Amino acid sequence: MALDKQGIAKRIAKEVKDGYYVNLGIGIPTLVANYVREDISVEFQSENGVLGMGPFPFEGEEDADIINAGKQTITTLPGASFFDSAMSFSMIRGQHVQLTILGAMEVSENGDIANWKIPGKMVKGMGGAMDLVASAENIIVAMMHTNRAGASKLLKQCSLPLTGVGCVKKIVTNLAVLEVTSQGFRLLEKAPGVSIEEIQAATEGNLIIEGEIPEMEI
Amino acid sequence: MIQKVVANVGEAVKGVTDNMTLMLGGFGLSGIPENAISELVRLEVSGLTCISNNAGVDDFGLGLLLQKKQIKKMVSSYVGENDEFERQMLSGELDVELIPQGTLAERCRAAQAGFPAIYTPAGYGTEVAEGKETREFNGKMYVLEHAFKADFSFVKAWKGDVAGNLIFKGTARNFNPNMCGSAKITVAEVEELVPAGTLDPNQIHIPGIFVQRIFQGKTFEKRIEQRTVRQKE
């Protein structure tokens, strides 16, 4: 069975290692925080200016001065810090944040990503996404393998305006875990009960299948 | 000690005229200079270019200036949380320049720090870099982005003293410190204005040298854009 969004988040949570500072994008990436192992130390960064983000506040304890990049009210954990926007992006551009997890509309086999603009539709802006993808050493894309129309989101070449070039390293979808290599998308794992044929059919870009492909452990 | 206090918001925005370029602090509705925005609405100055990460919502923040069609151009990283903005943008009444959030912050900071421009990897290979100078450093490509030039900077801080020293609170800090001293005149509105010597010099986020005018805001609504809570178990 293909994974749901929670399943994708659970699988990505396994990529979060002890001692990591992590930036989570909006959507599926936000869910990852719920599944990170409790016996490791991780701090979540929000690019509007907080490191050490905690859960949502209890009702009545919301503070207009403490929000995340999605403009949601949040709390902070012991050891947290606040900082200005330039310093926030110094953390990102300076590669002090170890892992960036974000969503995408399209990813190409050479690691280009498009996730901010659909020509002809209302354009809201890239926010911090271009800074994040241009700088992070380790970028994982969390997305569905195909779009609502059923078309592949893993392409030879992105058709939408790009957010960044050659930057995506790993992709976790509802069907598979893939690594971006110089030859294309290398299949690392398949979702439980999903066949290689299904993954192949849903992948427009070059799919590299070498040896036995294990099932994801979630 | 050099005094920076002005009597009220009217004095604070004195000198703002049509077609000026303004920087406004805030992320979403957090840490926006509410009092200065209200006064700009009242003054009916128009043709403004506003450098601000976001553009407010329909009835709050920069949305208030948009409603009155006082803004000619927005320079932001993320917009469209309000219908009037979308309408003006699609009809061509409003010019919008979208730039990466980190680039926005650094173009403010460059102006503050006296750098004419900076190189950033953000946007390389995308439409954001079109027509801009690019350069390779250590095998990676970067885009040249210029420091902003603005007439006024409007920022909001938590506490400030009469010398213009500022302390921010929580994530309401965001772009505010980066916009201090980044325009010809920086105007700070604070929730609490205290005498010199009250704030611990060790705790100052922005020294008064970057601030030309400071005043205590009359009201701060501090509206929450996305109220998210969890239930007690």
Coordinates of C-alpha atoms in Angstrom, one line a residue:
Chain A
M1 CA 0.0 0.0 0.0
A2 CA 1.2 3.5 -0.8
L3 CA 2.0 5.6 2.2
D4 CA -0.2 8.5 3.4
K5 CA 1.3 11.8 4.4
Q6 CA 1.9 10.6 8.0
G7 CA 3.7 7.6 6.6
I8 CA 6.0 9.7 4.6
A9 CA 6.7 11.9 7.6
K10 CA 7.5 8.7 9.7
R11 CA 10.0 7.5 7.2
I12 CA 11.7 10.8 6.9
A13 CA 11.9 11.1 10.7
K14 CA 14.4 8.2 10.5
E15 CA 16.8 10.5 8.6
V16 CA 17.0 12.9 11.5
K17 CA 20.1 12.1 13.5
D18 CA 21.3 12.9 17.0
G19 CA 22.7 16.4 17.3
Y20 CA 21.0 17.7 14.1
Y21 CA 19.6 21.2 13.7
V22 CA 16.7 20.8 11.3
N23 CA 14.6 23.2 9.3
L24 CA 11.1 21.9 8.4
G25 CA 9.1 23.3 5.6
I26 CA 5.3 23.7 5.5
G27 CA 3.0 20.6 4.9
I28 CA 4.3 17.0 5.2
P29 CA 7.7 18.2 6.6
T30 CA 6.0 19.8 9.6
L31 CA 4.6 16.4 10.5
V32 CA 8.1 14.9 10.8
A33 CA 8.6 16.6 14.2
N34 CA 6.0 14.2 15.6
Y35 CA 7.9 11.1 14.7
V36 CA 11.5 11.9 15.7
R37 CA 12.9 9.4 18.2
E38 CA 12.7 10.6 21.7
D39 CA 16.1 9.3 22.7
I40 CA 18.0 11.7 20.4
S41 CA 18.7 15.4 20.7
V42 CA 17.4 17.5 17.8
E43 CA 16.6 21.2 17.5
F44 CA 14.1 22.6 15.1
Q45 CA 14.9 25.9 13.4
S46 CA 12.2 28.2 12.0
E47 CA 13.6 30.8 9.6
N48 CA 11.5 33.7 11.0
G49 CA 13.9 33.6 14.0
V50 CA 13.7 30.7 16.5
L51 CA 15.8 27.7 17.3
G52 CA 14.5 25.1 19.7
M53 CA 10.9 25.2 18.6
G54 CA 8.4 23.3 20.7
P55 CA 4.8 22.2 20.3
F56 CA 1.8 24.5 19.9
P57 CA 0.8 26.3 23.1
F58 CA -2.1 25.3 25.3
E59 CA -5.2 27.3 24.7
G60 CA -5.0 30.7 26.4
E61 CA -1.2 30.6 26.4
E62 CA -0.7 31.8 22.8
D63 CA 1.8 34.7 22.3
A64 CA 1.6 36.9 19.2
D65 CA 5.4 37.4 19.6
I66 CA 6.2 33.7 19.4
I67 CA 5.3 32.2 16.0
N68 CA 6.8 29.9 13.4
A69 CA 7.5 30.5 9.7
G70 CA 3.9 29.4 8.9
K71 CA 2.8 32.3 11.2
Q72 CA 1.3 29.7 13.7
T73 CA 1.6 30.3 17.4
I74 CA 4.2 28.0 19.0
T75 CA 6.2 27.4 22.1
T76 CA 9.9 27.1 22.8
L77 CA 11.8 24.3 24.6
P78 CA 14.6 24.7 27.2
G79 CA 17.8 25.9 25.3
A80 CA 15.8 27.8 22.7
S81 CA 17.0 31.1 21.2
F82 CA 15.5 34.0 19.2
F83 CA 17.4 35.9 16.6
D84 CA 16.9 38.3 13.7
S85 CA 16.3 37.4 10.0
A86 CA 19.9 38.0 8.8
M87 CA 21.2 35.7 11.5
S88 CA 18.6 33.1 10.8
F89 CA 19.7 32.9 7.2
S90 CA 23.4 33.0 8.3
M91 CA 22.5 29.7 10.0
I92 CA 21.0 28.4 6.8
R93 CA 23.4 29.8 4.2
G94 CA 26.4 29.1 6.4
Q95 CA 25.4 25.5 6.5
H96 CA 25.0 25.3 10.3
V97 CA 21.6 23.7 9.9
Q98 CA 22.3 20.1 9.0
L99 CA 19.1 19.0 7.4
T100 CA 16.4 20.7 5.4
I101 CA 13.1 18.9 4.7
L102 CA 10.7 20.5 2.3
G103 CA 7.9 19.8 -0.1
A104 CA 8.0 20.1 -3.9
M105 CA 5.8 20.3 -6.9
E106 CA 8.5 18.8 -9.2
V107 CA 12.0 17.4 -8.9
S108 CA 14.2 16.6 -11.8
E109 CA 16.6 13.7 -12.2
N110 CA 19.6 16.1 -11.7
G111 CA 18.2 17.4 -8.4
D112 CA 16.5 20.6 -9.6
I113 CA 13.5 21.5 -7.5
A114 CA 10.3 23.6 -8.3
N115 CA 8.0 24.5 -5.5
W116 CA 7.1 28.1 -5.5
K117 CA 5.4 29.3 -8.6
I118 CA 2.7 28.0 -11.1
P119 CA 2.6 30.5 -14.0
G120 CA -0.9 31.9 -14.5
K121 CA -1.9 31.2 -11.0
M122 CA -1.5 33.6 -8.0
V123 CA 2.1 33.7 -7.0
K124 CA 2.7 34.1 -3.3
G125 CA 6.4 34.1 -3.3
M126 CA 9.3 31.8 -2.4
G127 CA 9.7 32.9 1.2
G128 CA 12.9 31.2 2.5
A129 CA 12.8 28.3 0.1
M130 CA 15.4 29.6 -2.4
D131 CA 17.9 30.3 0.4
L132 CA 17.3 26.9 2.0
V133 CA 17.8 24.8 -1.2
A134 CA 20.7 26.9 -2.4
S135 CA 22.6 26.4 0.8
A136 CA 21.7 23.2 2.7
E137 CA 24.1 20.3 2.4
N138 CA 21.4 17.8 3.1
I139 CA 18.0 18.3 1.5
I140 CA 15.2 15.8 1.6
V141 CA 12.1 16.4 -0.4
A142 CA 8.8 15.1 1.1
M143 CA 6.1 14.8 -1.5
M144 CA 3.5 12.5 -3.3
H145 CA 5.0 10.7 -6.2
T146 CA 2.4 12.0 -8.6
N147 CA 0.2 15.1 -8.7
R148 CA -3.5 15.3 -8.4
A149 CA -3.9 14.6 -12.1
G150 CA -1.8 11.5 -11.7
A151 CA 1.2 12.9 -13.5
S152 CA 4.7 12.1 -12.3
K153 CA 6.5 14.7 -10.1
L154 CA 9.8 13.0 -10.6
L155 CA 10.8 14.3 -14.0
K156 CA 13.6 14.4 -16.5
Q157 CA 13.4 18.2 -16.4
C158 CA 11.2 20.4 -14.3
S159 CA 8.5 22.3 -16.3
L160 CA 7.7 24.8 -13.6
P161 CA 9.9 27.8 -12.6
L162 CA 12.8 26.5 -10.5
T163 CA 13.5 27.2 -6.8
G164 CA 17.0 25.8 -7.0
V165 CA 19.3 23.8 -9.3
G166 CA 21.0 20.5 -8.6
C167 CA 20.3 20.6 -4.9
V168 CA 18.0 17.8 -3.9
K169 CA 19.8 14.7 -2.5
K170 CA 17.0 12.5 -1.4
I171 CA 13.3 12.1 -2.0
V172 CA 10.7 10.3 0.1
T173 CA 7.3 9.8 -1.6
N174 CA 4.2 7.7 -0.9
L175 CA 5.8 5.0 -3.1
A176 CA 9.5 5.1 -2.6
V177 CA 12.8 6.5 -1.2
L178 CA 15.1 7.7 -3.9
E179 CA 18.5 9.2 -4.1
V180 CA 19.5 11.7 -6.7
T181 CA 22.6 10.6 -8.5
S182 CA 24.5 11.9 -11.6
Q183 CA 22.6 9.2 -13.6
G184 CA 19.1 9.9 -12.2
F185 CA 16.9 8.7 -9.5
R186 CA 18.3 5.7 -7.7
L187 CA 15.6 3.6 -6.0
L188 CA 16.6 2.9 -2.4
E189 CA 13.4 1.5 -0.9
K190 CA 9.9 0.8 -1.9
A191 CA 6.8 1.5 0.2
P192 CA 5.2 -1.6 1.8
G193 CA 3.3 -3.6 -0.8
V194 CA 4.2 -1.3 -3.6
S195 CA 5.8 -3.0 -6.7
I196 CA 8.8 -1.8 -8.6
E197 CA 6.5 -1.7 -11.7
E198 CA 4.2 0.8 -9.9
I199 CA 7.2 3.0 -9.0
Q200 CA 8.6 2.8 -12.5
A201 CA 5.2 3.8 -14.0
A202 CA 4.9 6.8 -11.7
T203 CA 8.5 8.0 -12.4
E204 CA 9.1 10.0 -15.6
G205 CA 12.7 10.7 -15.0
N206 CA 15.4 8.0 -15.3
L207 CA 14.9 5.4 -12.5
I208 CA 17.9 3.3 -11.6
I209 CA 17.1 -0.1 -10.1
E210 CA 20.1 -2.0 -8.9
G211 CA 19.9 -5.3 -7.0
E212 CA 17.3 -6.2 -4.5
I213 CA 15.2 -3.2 -3.4
P214 CA 14.2 -3.5 0.3
E215 CA 10.8 -2.4 1.7
M216 CA 10.8 0.7 3.8
E217 CA 10.8 0.2 7.6
I218 CA 8.4 2.5 9.3
Chain B
M1 CA 23.6 61.1 25.9
I2 CA 22.0 61.9 22.5
Q3 CA 18.2 62.1 22.8
K4 CA 16.1 60.3 20.2
V5 CA 12.6 60.7 21.6
V6 CA 9.9 62.3 19.6
A7 CA 6.6 63.3 21.2
N8 CA 4.2 61.2 19.2
V9 CA 3.6 59.2 16.0
G10 CA 3.0 62.4 14.0
E11 CA 6.4 63.7 14.8
A12 CA 7.8 60.2 14.2
V13 CA 6.7 60.0 10.5
K14 CA 7.4 63.7 9.7
G15 CA 9.1 64.0 6.4
V16 CA 7.5 61.0 4.7
T17 CA 6.2 62.2 1.3
D18 CA 4.7 60.7 -1.8
N19 CA 6.8 58.2 -3.8
M20 CA 9.3 57.5 -1.1
T21 CA 10.8 54.1 -0.4
L22 CA 10.1 52.7 3.1
M23 CA 11.3 49.7 5.0
L24 CA 8.9 48.1 7.4
G25 CA 9.8 45.4 9.9
G26 CA 7.8 42.4 10.8
F27 CA 7.1 38.8 9.8
G28 CA 3.5 38.2 9.0
L29 CA 1.8 40.4 11.6
S30 CA 4.4 39.8 14.2
G31 CA 6.6 42.7 15.1
I32 CA 5.1 45.2 12.6
P33 CA 5.2 48.9 13.2
E34 CA 1.4 49.2 13.8
N35 CA 1.4 52.8 15.0
A36 CA 3.5 54.2 12.1
I37 CA 1.4 52.3 9.6
S38 CA -1.8 53.8 11.0
E39 CA -0.3 57.3 10.8
L40 CA 0.8 56.7 7.2
V41 CA -2.8 55.7 6.4
R42 CA -4.0 58.9 8.0
L43 CA -1.5 61.1 6.1
E44 CA -2.6 59.6 2.8
V45 CA 0.9 59.6 1.4
S46 CA 0.9 57.6 -1.8
G47 CA 3.1 56.1 -4.5
L48 CA 5.1 54.3 -1.8
T49 CA 7.5 51.5 -2.4
C50 CA 7.4 49.2 0.6
I51 CA 10.2 46.8 1.5
S52 CA 8.7 44.3 3.9
N53 CA 8.8 40.5 4.1
N54 CA 5.0 40.3 3.9
A55 CA 2.1 42.6 3.0
G56 CA -0.2 42.2 5.9
V57 CA -3.8 41.0 5.8
D58 CA -6.9 42.8 4.4
D59 CA -7.7 44.8 7.5
F60 CA -4.4 45.0 9.3
G61 CA -0.7 45.8 8.8
L62 CA 0.3 46.9 5.3
G63 CA -3.1 45.7 4.1
L64 CA -4.4 49.0 5.5
L65 CA -2.1 51.0 3.1
L66 CA -3.1 48.7 0.2
Q67 CA -6.8 49.3 0.8
K68 CA -6.2 53.0 0.3
K69 CA -4.0 52.3 -2.8
Q70 CA -1.1 54.1 -1.2
I71 CA 1.4 51.5 -2.2
K72 CA 2.9 51.5 -5.8
K73 CA 5.3 48.7 -5.3
M74 CA 6.0 45.9 -2.8
V75 CA 9.4 44.2 -2.3
S76 CA 8.7 41.0 -0.3
S77 CA 9.5 37.3 -0.1
Y78 CA 5.9 36.1 0.6
V79 CA 2.6 37.8 -0.1
G80 CA -1.0 37.2 -0.9
E81 CA -2.4 36.6 2.5
N82 CA -5.0 39.2 1.5
D83 CA -7.6 39.5 -1.3
E84 CA -7.0 43.2 -2.0
F85 CA -3.3 42.6 -2.6
E86 CA -4.2 39.8 -5.1
R87 CA -6.7 42.0 -6.9
Q88 CA -4.3 44.9 -7.3
M89 CA -1.5 42.6 -8.3
L90 CA -3.5 40.8 -11.0
S91 CA -4.9 44.1 -12.3
G92 CA -1.5 45.5 -12.6
E93 CA -2.1 48.4 -10.2
L94 CA 0.5 47.1 -7.9
D95 CA 4.1 46.2 -8.8
V96 CA 5.5 43.3 -6.9
E97 CA 9.1 42.2 -6.7
L98 CA 9.5 38.8 -5.0
I99 CA 12.9 38.0 -3.6
P100 CA 14.2 35.2 -1.4
Q101 CA 13.7 35.9 2.3
G102 CA 17.4 35.6 3.2
T103 CA 18.3 37.9 0.4
L104 CA 15.8 40.4 1.7
A105 CA 17.4 40.3 5.1
E106 CA 20.9 40.6 3.8
R107 CA 20.1 43.5 1.4
C108 CA 18.8 45.3 4.5
R109 CA 21.8 44.4 6.5
A110 CA 24.2 45.4 3.7
A111 CA 22.6 48.8 3.7
Q112 CA 23.1 49.0 7.5
A113 CA 26.7 47.8 7.3
G114 CA 27.9 49.9 4.4
F115 CA 28.2 47.1 1.8
P116 CA 27.0 48.1 -1.7
A117 CA 26.1 44.5 -2.5
I118 CA 26.6 40.9 -1.5
Y119 CA 26.9 37.6 -3.2
T120 CA 24.4 34.9 -2.3
P121 CA 23.8 31.4 -3.7
A122 CA 20.0 31.9 -3.3
G123 CA 18.1 32.0 -6.6
Y124 CA 21.0 31.0 -8.8
G125 CA 19.7 29.3 -11.9
T126 CA 16.2 30.6 -11.3
E127 CA 14.3 33.6 -12.6
V128 CA 15.3 35.6 -9.6
A129 CA 18.8 35.7 -11.0
E130 CA 17.8 36.8 -14.5
G131 CA 19.8 39.8 -15.6
K132 CA 22.0 39.8 -12.5
E133 CA 25.7 39.4 -12.3
T134 CA 26.8 35.9 -11.2
R135 CA 30.2 34.7 -10.1
E136 CA 31.8 31.5 -9.1
F137 CA 33.6 31.1 -5.7
N138 CA 35.2 27.8 -4.8
G139 CA 33.2 25.9 -7.4
K140 CA 29.8 27.2 -6.5
M141 CA 27.7 29.9 -8.2
Y142 CA 26.5 33.1 -6.6
V143 CA 24.3 36.0 -7.5
L144 CA 25.2 39.6 -6.9
E145 CA 22.4 41.4 -4.9
H146 CA 22.5 45.1 -4.1
A147 CA 21.9 46.8 -0.8
F148 CA 18.6 48.5 -0.5
K149 CA 18.3 52.3 -0.6
A150 CA 15.4 53.6 1.4
D151 CA 14.2 56.9 2.8
F152 CA 12.7 55.7 6.0
S153 CA 12.8 52.5 8.1
F154 CA 9.9 51.8 10.4
V155 CA 10.7 49.2 13.1
K156 CA 9.0 47.9 16.2
A157 CA 10.7 46.9 19.4
W158 CA 9.6 45.6 22.8
K159 CA 11.6 48.0 24.9
G160 CA 13.6 51.1 24.1
D161 CA 15.2 53.9 25.9
V162 CA 15.4 57.6 25.2
A163 CA 18.9 57.1 23.6
G164 CA 17.3 54.9 21.0
N165 CA 18.6 51.6 22.3
L166 CA 16.3 48.7 21.5
I167 CA 15.4 45.3 22.8
F168 CA 13.1 43.0 20.8
K169 CA 10.9 40.1 22.0
G170 CA 10.5 36.6 20.7
T171 CA 10.1 36.1 16.9
A172 CA 8.8 39.7 16.7
R173 CA 12.5 40.5 16.3
N174 CA 12.7 39.2 12.7
F175 CA 13.6 41.9 10.2
N176 CA 13.4 44.8 12.6
P177 CA 17.1 44.8 13.7
N178 CA 18.3 44.4 10.1
M179 CA 16.3 47.5 9.1
C180 CA 17.7 49.7 11.8
G181 CA 20.1 52.2 10.2
S182 CA 19.4 50.8 6.8
A183 CA 17.5 53.8 5.6
K184 CA 18.2 57.5 5.8
I185 CA 16.0 57.8 8.9
T186 CA 15.1 54.9 11.2
V187 CA 12.0 55.3 13.3
A188 CA 11.4 52.9 16.2
E189 CA 8.1 52.4 18.0
V190 CA 8.3 50.6 21.3
E191 CA 5.8 49.0 23.7
E192 CA 7.7 50.5 26.6
L193 CA 9.9 53.6 26.5
V194 CA 12.2 53.9 29.5
P195 CA 14.8 56.5 30.8
A196 CA 18.4 56.1 29.9
G197 CA 20.2 53.9 32.3
T198 CA 17.2 51.6 32.8
L199 CA 18.1 49.0 30.2
D200 CA 21.2 46.8 30.9
P201 CA 23.8 47.7 28.2
N202 CA 24.6 44.0 28.0
Q203 CA 21.1 43.2 26.8
I204 CA 20.7 45.8 24.1
H205 CA 20.0 44.2 20.7
I206 CA 20.3 47.4 18.6
P207 CA 22.4 50.4 19.8
G208 CA 20.8 53.8 19.6
I209 CA 23.3 54.9 16.9
F210 CA 21.1 53.1 14.3
V211 CA 17.9 54.9 15.4
Q212 CA 17.0 58.5 14.7
R213 CA 13.6 58.7 16.3
I214 CA 11.9 56.7 19.0
F215 CA 8.5 56.8 20.5
Q216 CA 6.1 54.8 22.7
G217 CA 3.3 53.4 20.5
K218 CA -0.1 54.4 21.7
T219 CA -1.7 50.9 21.1
F220 CA -0.4 47.6 20.0
E221 CA -3.1 45.2 18.9
K222 CA -0.5 42.4 18.2
R223 CA -2.9 40.4 16.1
I224 CA -2.3 36.7 15.7
E225 CA -2.5 35.4 12.1
Q226 CA -2.7 31.6 12.7
R227 CA -3.9 30.8 16.2
T228 CA -2.8 27.2 16.7
V229 CA -3.2 25.5 20.1
R230 CA -3.2 22.0 21.6
Q231 CA -5.5 20.7 24.2
K232 CA -4.4 19.8 27.7
E233 CA -4.5 16.0 28.2

